[in-house]
PDB file of C-alpha atoms in Angstrom:
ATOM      1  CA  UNK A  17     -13.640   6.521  -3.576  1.00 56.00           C
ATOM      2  CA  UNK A  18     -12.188   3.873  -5.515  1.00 82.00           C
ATOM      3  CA  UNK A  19      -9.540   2.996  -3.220  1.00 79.00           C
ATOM      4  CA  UNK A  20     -12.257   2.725  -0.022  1.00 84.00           C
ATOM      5  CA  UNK A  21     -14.185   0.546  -2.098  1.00 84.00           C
ATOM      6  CA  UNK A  22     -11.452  -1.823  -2.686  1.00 84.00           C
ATOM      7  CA  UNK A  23     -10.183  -1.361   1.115  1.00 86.00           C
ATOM      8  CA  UNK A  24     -14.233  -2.755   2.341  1.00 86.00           C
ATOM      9  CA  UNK A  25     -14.104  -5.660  -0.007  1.00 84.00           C
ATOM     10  CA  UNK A  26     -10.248  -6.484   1.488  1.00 86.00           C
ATOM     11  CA  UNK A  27     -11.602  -5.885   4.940  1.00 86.00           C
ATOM     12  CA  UNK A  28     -14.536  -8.810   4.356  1.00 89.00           C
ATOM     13  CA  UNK A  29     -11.535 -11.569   4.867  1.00 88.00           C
ATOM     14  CA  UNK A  30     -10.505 -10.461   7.855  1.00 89.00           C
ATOM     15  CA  UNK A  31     -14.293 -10.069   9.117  1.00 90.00           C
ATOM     16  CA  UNK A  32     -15.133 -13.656   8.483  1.00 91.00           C
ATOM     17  CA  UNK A  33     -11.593 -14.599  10.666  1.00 89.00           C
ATOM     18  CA  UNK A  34     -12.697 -13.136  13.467  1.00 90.00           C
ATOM     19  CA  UNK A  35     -16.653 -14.966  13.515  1.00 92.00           C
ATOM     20  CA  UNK A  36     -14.050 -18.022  13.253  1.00 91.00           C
ATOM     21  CA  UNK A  37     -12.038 -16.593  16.368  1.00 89.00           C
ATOM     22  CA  UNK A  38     -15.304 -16.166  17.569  1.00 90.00           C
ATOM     23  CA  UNK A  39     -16.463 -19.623  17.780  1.00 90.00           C
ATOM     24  CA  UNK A  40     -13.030 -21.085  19.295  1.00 89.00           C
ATOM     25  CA  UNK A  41     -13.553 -18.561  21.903  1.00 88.00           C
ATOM     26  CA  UNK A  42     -16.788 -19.770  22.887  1.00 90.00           C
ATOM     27  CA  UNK A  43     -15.555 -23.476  22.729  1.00 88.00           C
ATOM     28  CA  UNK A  44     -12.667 -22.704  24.932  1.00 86.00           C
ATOM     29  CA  UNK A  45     -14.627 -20.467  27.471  1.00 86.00           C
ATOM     30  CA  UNK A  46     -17.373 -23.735  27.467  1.00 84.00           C
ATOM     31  CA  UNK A  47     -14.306 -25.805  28.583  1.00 80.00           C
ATOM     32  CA  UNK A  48     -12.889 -27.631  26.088  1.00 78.00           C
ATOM     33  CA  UNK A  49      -9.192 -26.830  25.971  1.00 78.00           C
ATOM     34  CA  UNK A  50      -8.190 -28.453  22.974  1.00 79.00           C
ATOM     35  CA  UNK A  51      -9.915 -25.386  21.446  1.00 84.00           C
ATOM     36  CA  UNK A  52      -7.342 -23.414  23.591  1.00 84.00           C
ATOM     37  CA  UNK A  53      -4.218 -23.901  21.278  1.00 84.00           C
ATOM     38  CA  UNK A  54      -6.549 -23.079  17.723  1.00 86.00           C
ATOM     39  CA  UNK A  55      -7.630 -20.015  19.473  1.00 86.00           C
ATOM     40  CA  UNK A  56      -4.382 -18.536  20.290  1.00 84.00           C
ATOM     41  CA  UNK A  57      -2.765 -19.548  16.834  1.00 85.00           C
ATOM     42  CA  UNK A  58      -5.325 -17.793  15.325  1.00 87.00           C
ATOM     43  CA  UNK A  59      -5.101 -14.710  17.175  1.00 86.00           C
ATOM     44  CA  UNK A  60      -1.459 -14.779  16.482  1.00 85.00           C
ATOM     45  CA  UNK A  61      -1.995 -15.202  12.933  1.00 88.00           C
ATOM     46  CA  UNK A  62      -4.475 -12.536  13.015  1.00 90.00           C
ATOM     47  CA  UNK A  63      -2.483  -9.900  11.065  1.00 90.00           C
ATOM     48  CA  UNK A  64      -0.958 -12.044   8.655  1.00 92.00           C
ATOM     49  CA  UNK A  65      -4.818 -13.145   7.751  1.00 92.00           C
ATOM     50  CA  UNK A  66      -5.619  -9.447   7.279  1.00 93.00           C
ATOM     51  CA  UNK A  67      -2.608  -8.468   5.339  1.00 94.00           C
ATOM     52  CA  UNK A  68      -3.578 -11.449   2.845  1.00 94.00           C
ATOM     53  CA  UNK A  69      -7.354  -9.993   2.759  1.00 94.00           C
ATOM     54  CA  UNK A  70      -6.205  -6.469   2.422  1.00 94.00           C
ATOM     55  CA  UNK A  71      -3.963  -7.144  -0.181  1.00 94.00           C
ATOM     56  CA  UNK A  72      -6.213  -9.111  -2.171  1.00 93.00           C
ATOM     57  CA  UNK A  73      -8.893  -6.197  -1.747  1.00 92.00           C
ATOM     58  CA  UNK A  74      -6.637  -3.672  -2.613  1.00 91.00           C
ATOM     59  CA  UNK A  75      -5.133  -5.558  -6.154  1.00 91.00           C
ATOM     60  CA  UNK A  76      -7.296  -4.563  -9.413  1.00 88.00           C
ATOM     61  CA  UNK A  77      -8.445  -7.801 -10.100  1.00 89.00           C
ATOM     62  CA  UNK A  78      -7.885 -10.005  -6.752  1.00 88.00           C
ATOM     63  CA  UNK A  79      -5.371 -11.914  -7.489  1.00 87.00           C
ATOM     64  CA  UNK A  80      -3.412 -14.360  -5.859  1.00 90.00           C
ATOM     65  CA  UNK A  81      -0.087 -13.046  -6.538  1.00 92.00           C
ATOM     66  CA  UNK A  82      -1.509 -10.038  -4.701  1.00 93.00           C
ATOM     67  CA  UNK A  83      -2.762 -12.467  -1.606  1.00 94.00           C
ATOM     68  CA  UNK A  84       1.120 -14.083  -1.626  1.00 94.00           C
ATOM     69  CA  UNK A  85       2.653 -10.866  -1.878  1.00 95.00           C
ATOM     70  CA  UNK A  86       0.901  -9.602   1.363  1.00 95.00           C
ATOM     71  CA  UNK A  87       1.818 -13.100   2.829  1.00 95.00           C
ATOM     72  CA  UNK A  88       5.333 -12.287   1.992  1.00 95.00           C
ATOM     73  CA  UNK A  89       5.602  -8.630   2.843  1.00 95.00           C
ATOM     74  CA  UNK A  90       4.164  -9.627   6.511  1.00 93.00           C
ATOM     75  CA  UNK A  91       6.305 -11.982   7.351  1.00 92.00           C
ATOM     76  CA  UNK A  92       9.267 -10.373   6.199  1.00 93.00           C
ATOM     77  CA  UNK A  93       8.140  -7.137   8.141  1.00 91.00           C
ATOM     78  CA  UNK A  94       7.449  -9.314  10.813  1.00 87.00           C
ATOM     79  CA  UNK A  95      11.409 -10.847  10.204  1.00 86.00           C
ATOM     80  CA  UNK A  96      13.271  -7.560  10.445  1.00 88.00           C
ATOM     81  CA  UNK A  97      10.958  -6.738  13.783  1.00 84.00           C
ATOM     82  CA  UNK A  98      11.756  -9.561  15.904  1.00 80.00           C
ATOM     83  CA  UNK A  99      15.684  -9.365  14.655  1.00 81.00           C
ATOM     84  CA  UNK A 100      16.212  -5.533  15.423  1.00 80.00           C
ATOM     85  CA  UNK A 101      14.259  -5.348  18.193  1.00 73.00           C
ATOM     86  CA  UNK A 102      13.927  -8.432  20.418  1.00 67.00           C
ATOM     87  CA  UNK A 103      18.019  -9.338  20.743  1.00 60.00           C
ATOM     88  CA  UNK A 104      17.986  -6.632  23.165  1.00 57.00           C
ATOM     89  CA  UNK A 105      15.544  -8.590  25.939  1.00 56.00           C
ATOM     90  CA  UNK A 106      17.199 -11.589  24.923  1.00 57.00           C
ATOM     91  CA  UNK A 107      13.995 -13.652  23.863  1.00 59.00           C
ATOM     92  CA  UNK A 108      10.762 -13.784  21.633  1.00 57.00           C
ATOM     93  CA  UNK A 109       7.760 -14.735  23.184  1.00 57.00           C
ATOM     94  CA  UNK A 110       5.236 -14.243  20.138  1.00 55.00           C
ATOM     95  CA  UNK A 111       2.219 -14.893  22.206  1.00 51.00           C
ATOM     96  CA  UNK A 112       2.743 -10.908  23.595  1.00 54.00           C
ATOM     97  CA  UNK A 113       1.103  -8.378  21.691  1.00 48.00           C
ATOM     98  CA  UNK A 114       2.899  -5.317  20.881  1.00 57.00           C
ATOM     99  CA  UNK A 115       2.786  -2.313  18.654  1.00 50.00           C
ATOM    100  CA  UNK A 116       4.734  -3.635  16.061  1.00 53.00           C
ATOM    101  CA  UNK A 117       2.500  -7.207  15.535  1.00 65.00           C
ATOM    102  CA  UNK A 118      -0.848  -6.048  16.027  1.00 77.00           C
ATOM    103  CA  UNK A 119      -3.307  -6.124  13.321  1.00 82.00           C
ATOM    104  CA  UNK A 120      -2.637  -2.386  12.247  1.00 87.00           C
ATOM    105  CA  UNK A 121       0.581  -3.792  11.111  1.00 88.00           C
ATOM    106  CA  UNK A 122      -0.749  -6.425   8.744  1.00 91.00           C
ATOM    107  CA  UNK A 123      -3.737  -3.336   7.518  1.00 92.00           C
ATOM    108  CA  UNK A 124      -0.496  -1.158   5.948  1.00 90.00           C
ATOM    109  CA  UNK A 125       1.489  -4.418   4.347  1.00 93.00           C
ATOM    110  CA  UNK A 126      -1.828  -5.474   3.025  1.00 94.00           C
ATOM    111  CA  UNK A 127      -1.949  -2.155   1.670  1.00 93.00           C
ATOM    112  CA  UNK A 128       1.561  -1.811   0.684  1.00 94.00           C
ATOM    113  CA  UNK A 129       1.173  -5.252  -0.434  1.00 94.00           C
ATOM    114  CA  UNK A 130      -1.861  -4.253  -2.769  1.00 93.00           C
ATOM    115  CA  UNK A 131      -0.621  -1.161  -4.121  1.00 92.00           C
ATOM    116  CA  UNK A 132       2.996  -2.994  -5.131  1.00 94.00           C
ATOM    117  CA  UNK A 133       0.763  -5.377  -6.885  1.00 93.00           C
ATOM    118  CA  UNK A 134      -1.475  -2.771  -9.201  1.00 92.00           C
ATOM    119  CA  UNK A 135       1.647  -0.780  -9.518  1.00 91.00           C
ATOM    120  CA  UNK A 136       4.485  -3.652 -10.935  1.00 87.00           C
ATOM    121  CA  UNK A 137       1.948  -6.482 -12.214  1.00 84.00           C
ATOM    122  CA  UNK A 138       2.516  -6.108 -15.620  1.00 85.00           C
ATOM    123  CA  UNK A 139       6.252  -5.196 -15.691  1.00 82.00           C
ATOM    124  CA  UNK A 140       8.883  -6.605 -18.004  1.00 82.00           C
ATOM    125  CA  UNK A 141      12.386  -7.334 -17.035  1.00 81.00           C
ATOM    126  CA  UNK A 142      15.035  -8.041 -19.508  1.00 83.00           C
ATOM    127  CA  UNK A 143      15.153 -11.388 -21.257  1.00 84.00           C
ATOM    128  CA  UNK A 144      17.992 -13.286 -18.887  1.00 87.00           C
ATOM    129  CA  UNK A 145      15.473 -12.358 -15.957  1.00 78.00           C
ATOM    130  CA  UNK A 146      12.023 -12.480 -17.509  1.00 76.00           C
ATOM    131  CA  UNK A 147      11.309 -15.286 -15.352  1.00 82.00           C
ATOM    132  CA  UNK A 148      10.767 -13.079 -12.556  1.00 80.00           C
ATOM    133  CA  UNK A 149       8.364 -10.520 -14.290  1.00 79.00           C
ATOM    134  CA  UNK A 150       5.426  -9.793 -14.271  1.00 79.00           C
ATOM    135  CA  UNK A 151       3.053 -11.117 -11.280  1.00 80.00           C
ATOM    136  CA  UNK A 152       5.978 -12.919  -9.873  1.00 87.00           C
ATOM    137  CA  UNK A 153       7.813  -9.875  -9.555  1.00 89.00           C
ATOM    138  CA  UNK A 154       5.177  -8.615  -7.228  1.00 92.00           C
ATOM    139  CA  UNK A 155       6.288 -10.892  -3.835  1.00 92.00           C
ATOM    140  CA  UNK A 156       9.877 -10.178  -4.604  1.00 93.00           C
ATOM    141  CA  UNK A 157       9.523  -6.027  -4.698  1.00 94.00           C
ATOM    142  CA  UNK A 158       7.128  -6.626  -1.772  1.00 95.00           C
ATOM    143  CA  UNK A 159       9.816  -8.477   0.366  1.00 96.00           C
ATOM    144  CA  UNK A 160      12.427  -5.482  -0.074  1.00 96.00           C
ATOM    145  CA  UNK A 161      10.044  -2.697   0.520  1.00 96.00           C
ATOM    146  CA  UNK A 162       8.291  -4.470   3.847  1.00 95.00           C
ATOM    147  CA  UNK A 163      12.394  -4.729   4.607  1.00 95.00           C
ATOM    148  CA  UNK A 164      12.657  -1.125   4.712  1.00 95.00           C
ATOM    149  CA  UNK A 165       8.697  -0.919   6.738  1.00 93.00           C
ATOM    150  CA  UNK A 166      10.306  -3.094   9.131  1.00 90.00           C
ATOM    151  CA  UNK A 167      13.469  -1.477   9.814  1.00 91.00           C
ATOM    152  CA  UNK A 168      11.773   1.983  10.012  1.00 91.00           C
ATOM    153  CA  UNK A 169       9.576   0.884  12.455  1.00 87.00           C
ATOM    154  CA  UNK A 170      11.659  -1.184  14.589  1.00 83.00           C
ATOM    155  CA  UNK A 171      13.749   2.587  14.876  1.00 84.00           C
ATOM    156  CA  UNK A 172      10.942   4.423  15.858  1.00 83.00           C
ATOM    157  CA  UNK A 173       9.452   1.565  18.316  1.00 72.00           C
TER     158      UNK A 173
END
């Protein structure tokens, strides 16, 4: 129960996003285009947004490391998509929604994200590297598992 607790208070980010998508939707439908162009980058930032939230929701203590490291692991996922997948038609057009960049995507690296986090927070890595331990250690092991995410779900999609 634990884990669902953690998941709703991740999911509240997200939540307040989409009052903010809200309002830029109502400002462009009322005419004003300028709102046009805030509206669409935030729907295309949508998952990124929630794997931050989830990923701080998901972390023991809500952390920012935990916030970067879903930050990270999206776009990286998001990286290893668009290489493996979108060479084949030739061109990215991010503004097209697709299995692979909808928000489910930035739910499991938010997820992923926040379990790396409570899993390698604490670690401690030989002197010569111990730079790179602990919480910072958390974006980097996030990057190379959302590498694998990515390239198992551009095969199956």
């Amino acid at each position: 129960m634990d884990v669902l607790k953690r998941f709703a208070v991740g999911a509240v980010y997200p939540v307040v996003v989409l009052i903010i998508i809200g309002i830029f939707w109502i400002a462009e439908l009322s005419g004003l285009k300028a709102m046009d162009s805030i509206y669409n980058g935030l729907i295309l930032m949508f998952p990124l947004v929630v794997s931050i939230g989830i990923a701080i929701g998901m972390s023991k203590d809500q952390s920012g490391a935990a916030a970067l490291a879903g930050a990270v692991g999206w776009l990286v996922y998001g990286a290893v998509i668009v290489s493996l997948n979108y060479p084949k038609d030739g061109a990215f057009n991010p503004t097209t929604m697709s299995a692979n960049f909808n928000f489910l995507s930035g739910i499991y690296m938010g997820i992923t994200a926040g379990l790396l986090y409570n899993r390698f927070y604490n670690i401690r890595l030989p002197e010569w590297l111990a730079f790179f331990g602990g919480r910072r250690f958390v974006p980097i092991i996030t990057a190379v598992v959302a590498l694998f995410i990515g390239a198992f779900v551009a095969a199956i999609f």
